[in-house]
Amino acid sequence: MDKKVLIVGGVAGGATTAARLRRLDENVQIIIFERGAYISYANCGLPYYIGGTIKDRDDLMVQTPEAMQTRFNIDIRTENEVIAIDPARKTVTVLDIKTSTKYEESYDELVLSTGSTPIKPPIPGIKSNNIFSLWNIPDTDRIKSYVTEHGIKKATVIGGGFIGIEMVENLHDLGIEVTLVEMADQVMAPLDFELAQLVHSHLSSMGVHLYLKNGVKDFHYDKGVTTVSLQDGTKIDADMVILSIGISPNSELAKAAGLEVNARGGIVVDQHLRTSVPSIYALGDVIEVDDYVTNSKTMIPLAGPANKQGRIVADNICGRDSIYEGSQGTSVAKIFDLTVATTGINEKSLISAGKKYGSDYMMTVIQPKSHAGYYPGSFPMTLKVIFDLDGKILGAQNVGVDGIEKRIDVIASVMRFGATVYDLQRLELAYAPPYSSAKDPVNMIGYAAENILNKDQDVYLWRDIDKLDPSQNILLDVREDIEVELGIIDGALHIPINDLRDQMHTLSKDKTIVVYCAVGIRGYLASRILQQAGYTVKNLIGGYNLYKYFGKDYTNPNCVIDFKDQNLNDDGAPEKNINTTITSSKLSDAILLDACGLQCPGPIMKLNQTITGLTDGDILKVTATDPGFVVDAKAWCKKTGNTFIKSDKEDKVYVAYVAKGGMKLNKSGSSGGNGSTMVIFSGDLDKALASMIIANGAAAMGKDVTLFFTFWGLNILRKHDKVQVKKSLIDTMFGKMMPRGTSKLKLSKMNMGGLGTSLMHHVMSSKNVNTMDELIASAMASGVKFVACTMSMDIMGIKAEELIDGVEYGGVAAYLGATEESNHNLFI
C-alpha cells in the first residue's frame, strides 16, 4: 500500500518537503494543508514590493497551487486549516474555511511546517486600524493599499529586526518620514553593539529618527493619526505603525497533541527532525534546533535552514538516513546602502553565557577595502571574527557597502568544517582588482587573529577606553597631524608613527602604552616598534574609526548627519549664514575631486592637497566611498577656514561641496588671526607648568601656538643629560649654575630647599597630572612651535646641541611675526 504523507503548512519548509518527496517516490500520496490562500511565496521579498523595488505582485509567487499540483501530482488544499491531531489514531481534523465544514484525514507520516506568527503584546491601542504587522501576502496587500489610499506622510516602525529594518528602508523609499523604535540598545540583534552603531549612524544619515532603549507604553488613535507613547514619555505621531516586535512559533497543534515543546513553545525534534511522536516530523520556524557552534538548543527562524530541513524530512520519510547538524544563523540584510551579514555566535551571547574575553575567547576587527584601493569604487568594510583560544572560529560579522556577504559566506563555509583562524590565512581566494585584493579581507583577518594568539600584539578594547587609568597607562595616537585635527581620544599623546622611533624616549617604560591609529594597522606596527624597544604595549582594536562610533548616541539629533541637509552647523542643523551667495549653477561648475577608494584619512589628505592650489571662492565637489568622509570634511573646513557648503549622496558615493576660504575663524570679533603666542621668560617649575598647560589647551582649541623661550626660560628646553660641547669658561660656569632640564626646575614660591618641589612632583603624580616632559611632548605632537631666542642663548652660553629635539631657533623678529597672526599673547 502506498504511503500517505500529510504536510501542514506550505511556504518554504512544507513546499520543499513535498517537492523532494515526489522526486524520491512517484507513488507516495502527498496532501498539503494551507490555511491561507497561497502555497509558496517569497516572504522575504514582501517589504520590497511595498516599497516599489519589486513592481509586480505576481513576482512574489514562487509557486501557485495549480502549477505545483500539476507538476508534482500533489493534493494541495488551500484555505484548509488543520485544527487537531490525534497521534494514536494517526488522523488530523481539518476545517475547510471556505465552507466552514470539518473533516478527518488519516496519515502514515505527518509533517508540521506551521511556521510562526508576529508577536502582538497586549499594549493599549494596539488594535487601531492603522497599525499593521507584515508576515504574509494579505498583510502586504493591506499595508500597500493603506499607504496608497491614505497618502501616508509619517510612519513609525516598532522593532529593529530584519523585517523592521527592511520596512524602514522601503517606507523611506516611498518618501515617507520614518521613525524606528527599538526596546533594546541596538537594532539587528545578531550584531554586537559596536557594529550595530555603524548601522545606527547610517540610518540616522538617511533621515531615520531613532529611539533606542525605549519601549512602547501605549497607542492612541485619533482621526487617522496614532500617537505612539514611549516608556520615557516621548510621544510620536504617525499616520501608520508597523509592528515588528518579534515572532512566536505556531506550536498550538503540537502542544494539544501532546508533542514535547520547549519553554519558548518550540517543538523538540531529534537530528532526523522527528518529534517526540516518531511518525510526526517538524521543521522551520516552529522547531528547536542545535546551535552548530555551541551545541546548545536555540531557535533560528530563517528560510535557508527551513529549506534544508524540508529536504532532510523527505529523505527520512523515504528511508534515507539524513540528519540535520544544526544552524549557524548565517544571515544577510540590506539597509539602504549598507549590507550587514553575520554567521555563528556573537560576543553578546558569549558574555551572557558567562564567557570572558581573553580567558574563554578572543576576537579582532579589521577595516579593509572591498577590493583593490587603486581600482575605482572600493568601499571600506568592518569585519569582526570571534574565536576561541585554540583559534577555532565561533562567529563573524561584517558591515559595509560592497563584498560583505561574500566574506561572511566564505567564513561560514569553513566553519562547517571546524576551521580555525589559521585556515583563513591559507585560503586561496579569487583575486582581480575589481573584486578583491591580493590579500583578501578573509586572509587579512586570519593574520590579525594569529598576531593576537601568538602574542605578537596585545590588544585593548574600545569599550574599555573610558576605564583607562592614566597613572598606569599612556594613550598614544600615532596618526598623522591632519587626522588628529579631525578628532582625538581625550587624554591621548600624539606621536606620528614615522616619528615614533625618534621620540619614543619621551614615553615612560613604567606605564603600559595603549596605542591607536585610524583602523589598527599602524597601531600594530607601532606596537611592534615599541614592544621590541622594551615597552609594554597594547593596540586599540579597530582604532579611532571604530571607537568614534562606539560612544555616540544616534538617538540624539546632534549626532545626525543627514545627507539631505545643507550647510550644517555645529549642532547638525542647517547653517543659515554661510556663503548664501552660492547658487546651484556654481555648484554645477564645481571642480571635481575623486577620492573614492581611499580610506580615512586619504580623502581629507587629498582634499587638503588639492585646495591649496585653488583660488578663494573656487568650489570643489569631492566624492568618496569612506562613510565618515562628510563628517571629517565638515570638521576640516572649520579647522582650516574653508567653507563646507553641503553634503549629498549619489548612489553609494558620499559627496561634499567645499569652497576655498569664506569662513571667519575669529568668531570673537577681535582683531588678529588664529594664533596664540607666549614668551617664556621664567625657569620656575610652576610657571613652566602653567605655560605648557595653556599651550596644550590652546592647541586643542585649534590655535596655532608659538612659544618663545628667552633667558631663564631656556632651561626648560635643556636636555637632562650633560652634552659635551666646547664652551668658554664663563659659559661653562653659567651652565653649571643653571638647572639642566625640566627635572631640575624649582618652584618660584614655597621651594623650601627643594622639599616643596619634591612635594609638587608627588602631588602631580597622585593627581594623574602629566609631567613637564609629557606636557612638552604632547604640545610638540599637537603642532606647538618651540622657538629658542638665539640672542639669549648666546648671552647664557647655551648651545643648540644642549636643547631637546624639535626646537626651532629665532630672534625677536620671529616672535613679533608670530604675534601679528595672534589674538592671544602672554608673558610668563
PDB file of N, CA and C in Angstrom, residues 655-695:
ATOM      1  N   VAL A 655      29.263  62.639  -1.027  1.00  0.00           N
ATOM      2  CA  VAL A 655      29.676  63.850  -1.733  1.00  0.00           C
ATOM      3  C   VAL A 655      29.717  65.021  -0.756  1.00  0.00           C
ATOM      4  N   ALA A 656      30.764  65.832  -0.872  1.00  0.00           N
ATOM      5  CA  ALA A 656      30.858  67.080  -0.108  1.00  0.00           C
ATOM      6  C   ALA A 656      31.255  68.204  -1.047  1.00  0.00           C
ATOM      7  N   TYR A 657      30.551  69.321  -0.948  1.00  0.00           N
ATOM      8  CA  TYR A 657      30.909  70.525  -1.689  1.00  0.00           C
ATOM      9  C   TYR A 657      31.655  71.458  -0.741  1.00  0.00           C
ATOM     10  N   VAL A 658      32.857  71.840  -1.129  1.00  0.00           N
ATOM     11  CA  VAL A 658      33.716  72.664  -0.280  1.00  0.00           C
ATOM     12  C   VAL A 658      34.220  73.849  -1.094  1.00  0.00           C
ATOM     13  N   ALA A 659      34.106  75.041  -0.523  1.00  0.00           N
ATOM     14  CA  ALA A 659      34.643  76.242  -1.172  1.00  0.00           C
ATOM     15  C   ALA A 659      35.902  76.678  -0.455  1.00  0.00           C
ATOM     16  N   LYS A 660      36.892  77.095  -1.227  1.00  0.00           N
ATOM     17  CA  LYS A 660      38.112  77.589  -0.595  1.00  0.00           C
ATOM     18  C   LYS A 660      37.843  78.949   0.033  1.00  0.00           C
ATOM     19  N   GLY A 661      38.244  79.085   1.313  1.00  0.00           N
ATOM     20  CA  GLY A 661      38.065  80.341   2.032  1.00  0.00           C
ATOM     21  C   GLY A 661      36.616  80.566   2.410  1.00  0.00           C
ATOM     22  N   GLY A 662      36.327  81.785   2.867  1.00  0.00           N
ATOM     23  CA  GLY A 662      34.942  82.174   3.105  1.00  0.00           C
ATOM     24  C   GLY A 662      34.469  82.052   4.526  1.00  0.00           C
ATOM     25  N   MET A 663      35.291  81.469   5.436  1.00  0.00           N
ATOM     26  CA  MET A 663      34.853  81.363   6.832  1.00  0.00           C
ATOM     27  C   MET A 663      35.775  82.184   7.715  1.00  0.00           C
ATOM     28  N   LYS A 664      35.212  82.864   8.690  1.00  0.00           N
ATOM     29  CA  LYS A 664      35.985  83.641   9.643  1.00  0.00           C
ATOM     30  C   LYS A 664      36.235  82.806  10.887  1.00  0.00           C
ATOM     31  N   LEU A 665      37.515  82.478  11.110  1.00  0.00           N
ATOM     32  CA  LEU A 665      37.837  81.668  12.272  1.00  0.00           C
ATOM     33  C   LEU A 665      37.744  82.478  13.561  1.00  0.00           C
ATOM     34  N   ASN A 666      37.972  83.788  13.474  1.00  0.00           N
ATOM     35  CA  ASN A 666      37.960  84.625  14.667  1.00  0.00           C
ATOM     36  C   ASN A 666      36.525  85.027  14.989  1.00  0.00           C
ATOM     37  N   LYS A 667      35.788  84.130  15.647  1.00  0.00           N
ATOM     38  CA  LYS A 667      34.368  84.379  15.908  1.00  0.00           C
ATOM     39  C   LYS A 667      34.146  85.394  17.016  1.00  0.00           C
ATOM     40  N   SER A 668      35.182  85.724  17.785  1.00  0.00           N
ATOM     41  CA  SER A 668      35.013  86.677  18.879  1.00  0.00           C
ATOM     42  C   SER A 668      34.904  88.102  18.370  1.00  0.00           C
ATOM     43  N   GLY A 669      35.342  88.328  17.149  1.00  0.00           N
ATOM     44  CA  GLY A 669      35.256  89.667  16.576  1.00  0.00           C
ATOM     45  C   GLY A 669      36.484  90.522  16.850  1.00  0.00           C
ATOM     46  N   SER A 670      37.434  90.026  17.611  1.00  0.00           N
ATOM     47  CA  SER A 670      38.638  90.795  17.886  1.00  0.00           C
ATOM     48  C   SER A 670      39.576  90.726  16.704  1.00  0.00           C
ATOM     49  N   SER A 671      40.539  91.628  16.666  1.00  0.00           N
ATOM     50  CA  SER A 671      41.496  91.642  15.569  1.00  0.00           C
ATOM     51  C   SER A 671      42.481  90.520  15.762  1.00  0.00           C
ATOM     52  N   GLY A 672      43.255  90.223  14.714  1.00  0.00           N
ATOM     53  CA  GLY A 672      44.235  89.166  14.787  1.00  0.00           C
ATOM     54  C   GLY A 672      43.755  87.895  14.164  1.00  0.00           C
ATOM     55  N   GLY A 673      44.669  86.926  14.087  1.00  0.00           N
ATOM     56  CA  GLY A 673      44.365  85.657  13.450  1.00  0.00           C
ATOM     57  C   GLY A 673      44.002  84.592  14.458  1.00  0.00           C
ATOM     58  N   ASN A 674      44.375  83.362  14.122  1.00  0.00           N
ATOM     59  CA  ASN A 674      44.013  82.231  14.979  1.00  0.00           C
ATOM     60  C   ASN A 674      45.194  81.765  15.810  1.00  0.00           C
ATOM     61  N   GLY A 675      46.207  82.635  15.964  1.00  0.00           N
ATOM     62  CA  GLY A 675      47.409  82.241  16.663  1.00  0.00           C
ATOM     63  C   GLY A 675      47.353  82.532  18.154  1.00  0.00           C
ATOM     64  N   SER A 676      48.298  81.926  18.874  1.00  0.00           N
ATOM     65  CA  SER A 676      48.482  82.183  20.299  1.00  0.00           C
ATOM     66  C   SER A 676      49.977  82.174  20.564  1.00  0.00           C
ATOM     67  N   THR A 677      50.499  83.249  21.144  1.00  0.00           N
ATOM     68  CA  THR A 677      51.937  83.331  21.407  1.00  0.00           C
ATOM     69  C   THR A 677      52.188  83.535  22.892  1.00  0.00           C
ATOM     70  N   MET A 678      53.306  82.992  23.356  1.00  0.00           N
ATOM     71  CA  MET A 678      53.722  83.171  24.752  1.00  0.00           C
ATOM     72  C   MET A 678      55.232  83.349  24.816  1.00  0.00           C
ATOM     73  N   VAL A 679      55.654  84.310  25.597  1.00  0.00           N
ATOM     74  CA  VAL A 679      57.072  84.471  25.897  1.00  0.00           C
ATOM     75  C   VAL A 679      57.332  83.769  27.226  1.00  0.00           C
ATOM     76  N   ILE A 680      58.195  82.753  27.204  1.00  0.00           N
ATOM     77  CA  ILE A 680      58.529  82.018  28.434  1.00  0.00           C
ATOM     78  C   ILE A 680      59.867  82.563  28.938  1.00  0.00           C
ATOM     79  N   PHE A 681      59.802  83.509  29.882  1.00  0.00           N
ATOM     80  CA  PHE A 681      60.988  84.158  30.435  1.00  0.00           C
ATOM     81  C   PHE A 681      61.473  83.436  31.689  1.00  0.00           C
ATOM     82  N   SER A 682      60.515  82.867  32.438  1.00  0.00           N
ATOM     83  CA  SER A 682      60.836  82.274  33.735  1.00  0.00           C
ATOM     84  C   SER A 682      61.256  80.811  33.584  1.00  0.00           C
ATOM     85  N   GLY A 683      62.148  80.391  34.474  1.00  0.00           N
ATOM     86  CA  GLY A 683      62.545  78.989  34.527  1.00  0.00           C
ATOM     87  C   GLY A 683      61.991  78.296  35.752  1.00  0.00           C
ATOM     88  N   ASP A 684      61.005  78.890  36.415  1.00  0.00           N
ATOM     89  CA  ASP A 684      60.408  78.278  37.592  1.00  0.00           C
ATOM     90  C   ASP A 684      59.463  77.154  37.173  1.00  0.00           C
ATOM     91  N   LEU A 685      59.429  76.086  37.969  1.00  0.00           N
ATOM     92  CA  LEU A 685      58.629  74.909  37.626  1.00  0.00           C
ATOM     93  C   LEU A 685      57.146  75.248  37.494  1.00  0.00           C
ATOM     94  N   ASP A 686      56.597  75.993  38.469  1.00  0.00           N
ATOM     95  CA  ASP A 686      55.171  76.269  38.439  1.00  0.00           C
ATOM     96  C   ASP A 686      54.778  77.114  37.238  1.00  0.00           C
ATOM     97  N   LYS A 687      55.637  78.075  36.870  1.00  0.00           N
ATOM     98  CA  LYS A 687      55.337  78.921  35.716  1.00  0.00           C
ATOM     99  C   LYS A 687      55.514  78.153  34.408  1.00  0.00           C
ATOM    100  N   ALA A 688      56.502  77.277  34.402  1.00  0.00           N
ATOM    101  CA  ALA A 688      56.698  76.438  33.217  1.00  0.00           C
ATOM    102  C   ALA A 688      55.507  75.510  33.008  1.00  0.00           C
ATOM    103  N   LEU A 689      55.021  74.934  34.124  1.00  0.00           N
ATOM    104  CA  LEU A 689      53.839  74.070  34.027  1.00  0.00           C
ATOM    105  C   LEU A 689      52.639  74.840  33.486  1.00  0.00           C
ATOM    106  N   ALA A 690      52.436  76.039  34.016  1.00  0.00           N
ATOM    107  CA  ALA A 690      51.298  76.843  33.565  1.00  0.00           C
ATOM    108  C   ALA A 690      51.389  77.127  32.070  1.00  0.00           C
ATOM    109  N   SER A 691      52.590  77.446  31.576  1.00  0.00           N
ATOM    110  CA  SER A 691      52.743  77.758  30.153  1.00  0.00           C
ATOM    111  C   SER A 691      52.448  76.539  29.288  1.00  0.00           C
ATOM    112  N   MET A 692      52.895  75.346  29.744  1.00  0.00           N
ATOM    113  CA  MET A 692      52.663  74.135  28.942  1.00  0.00           C
ATOM    114  C   MET A 692      51.188  73.741  28.944  1.00  0.00           C
ATOM    115  N   ILE A 693      50.523  73.913  30.085  1.00  0.00           N
ATOM    116  CA  ILE A 693      49.091  73.590  30.163  1.00  0.00           C
ATOM    117  C   ILE A 693      48.287  74.512  29.246  1.00  0.00           C
ATOM    118  N   ILE A 694      48.618  75.819  29.267  1.00  0.00           N
ATOM    119  CA  ILE A 694      47.917  76.774  28.401  1.00  0.00           C
ATOM    120  C   ILE A 694      48.194  76.458  26.941  1.00  0.00           C
ATOM    121  N   ALA A 695      49.453  76.127  26.624  1.00  0.00           N
ATOM    122  CA  ALA A 695      49.816  75.827  25.234  1.00  0.00           C
ATOM    123  C   ALA A 695      49.054  74.616  24.714  1.00  0.00           C
TER     124      ALA A 695
END
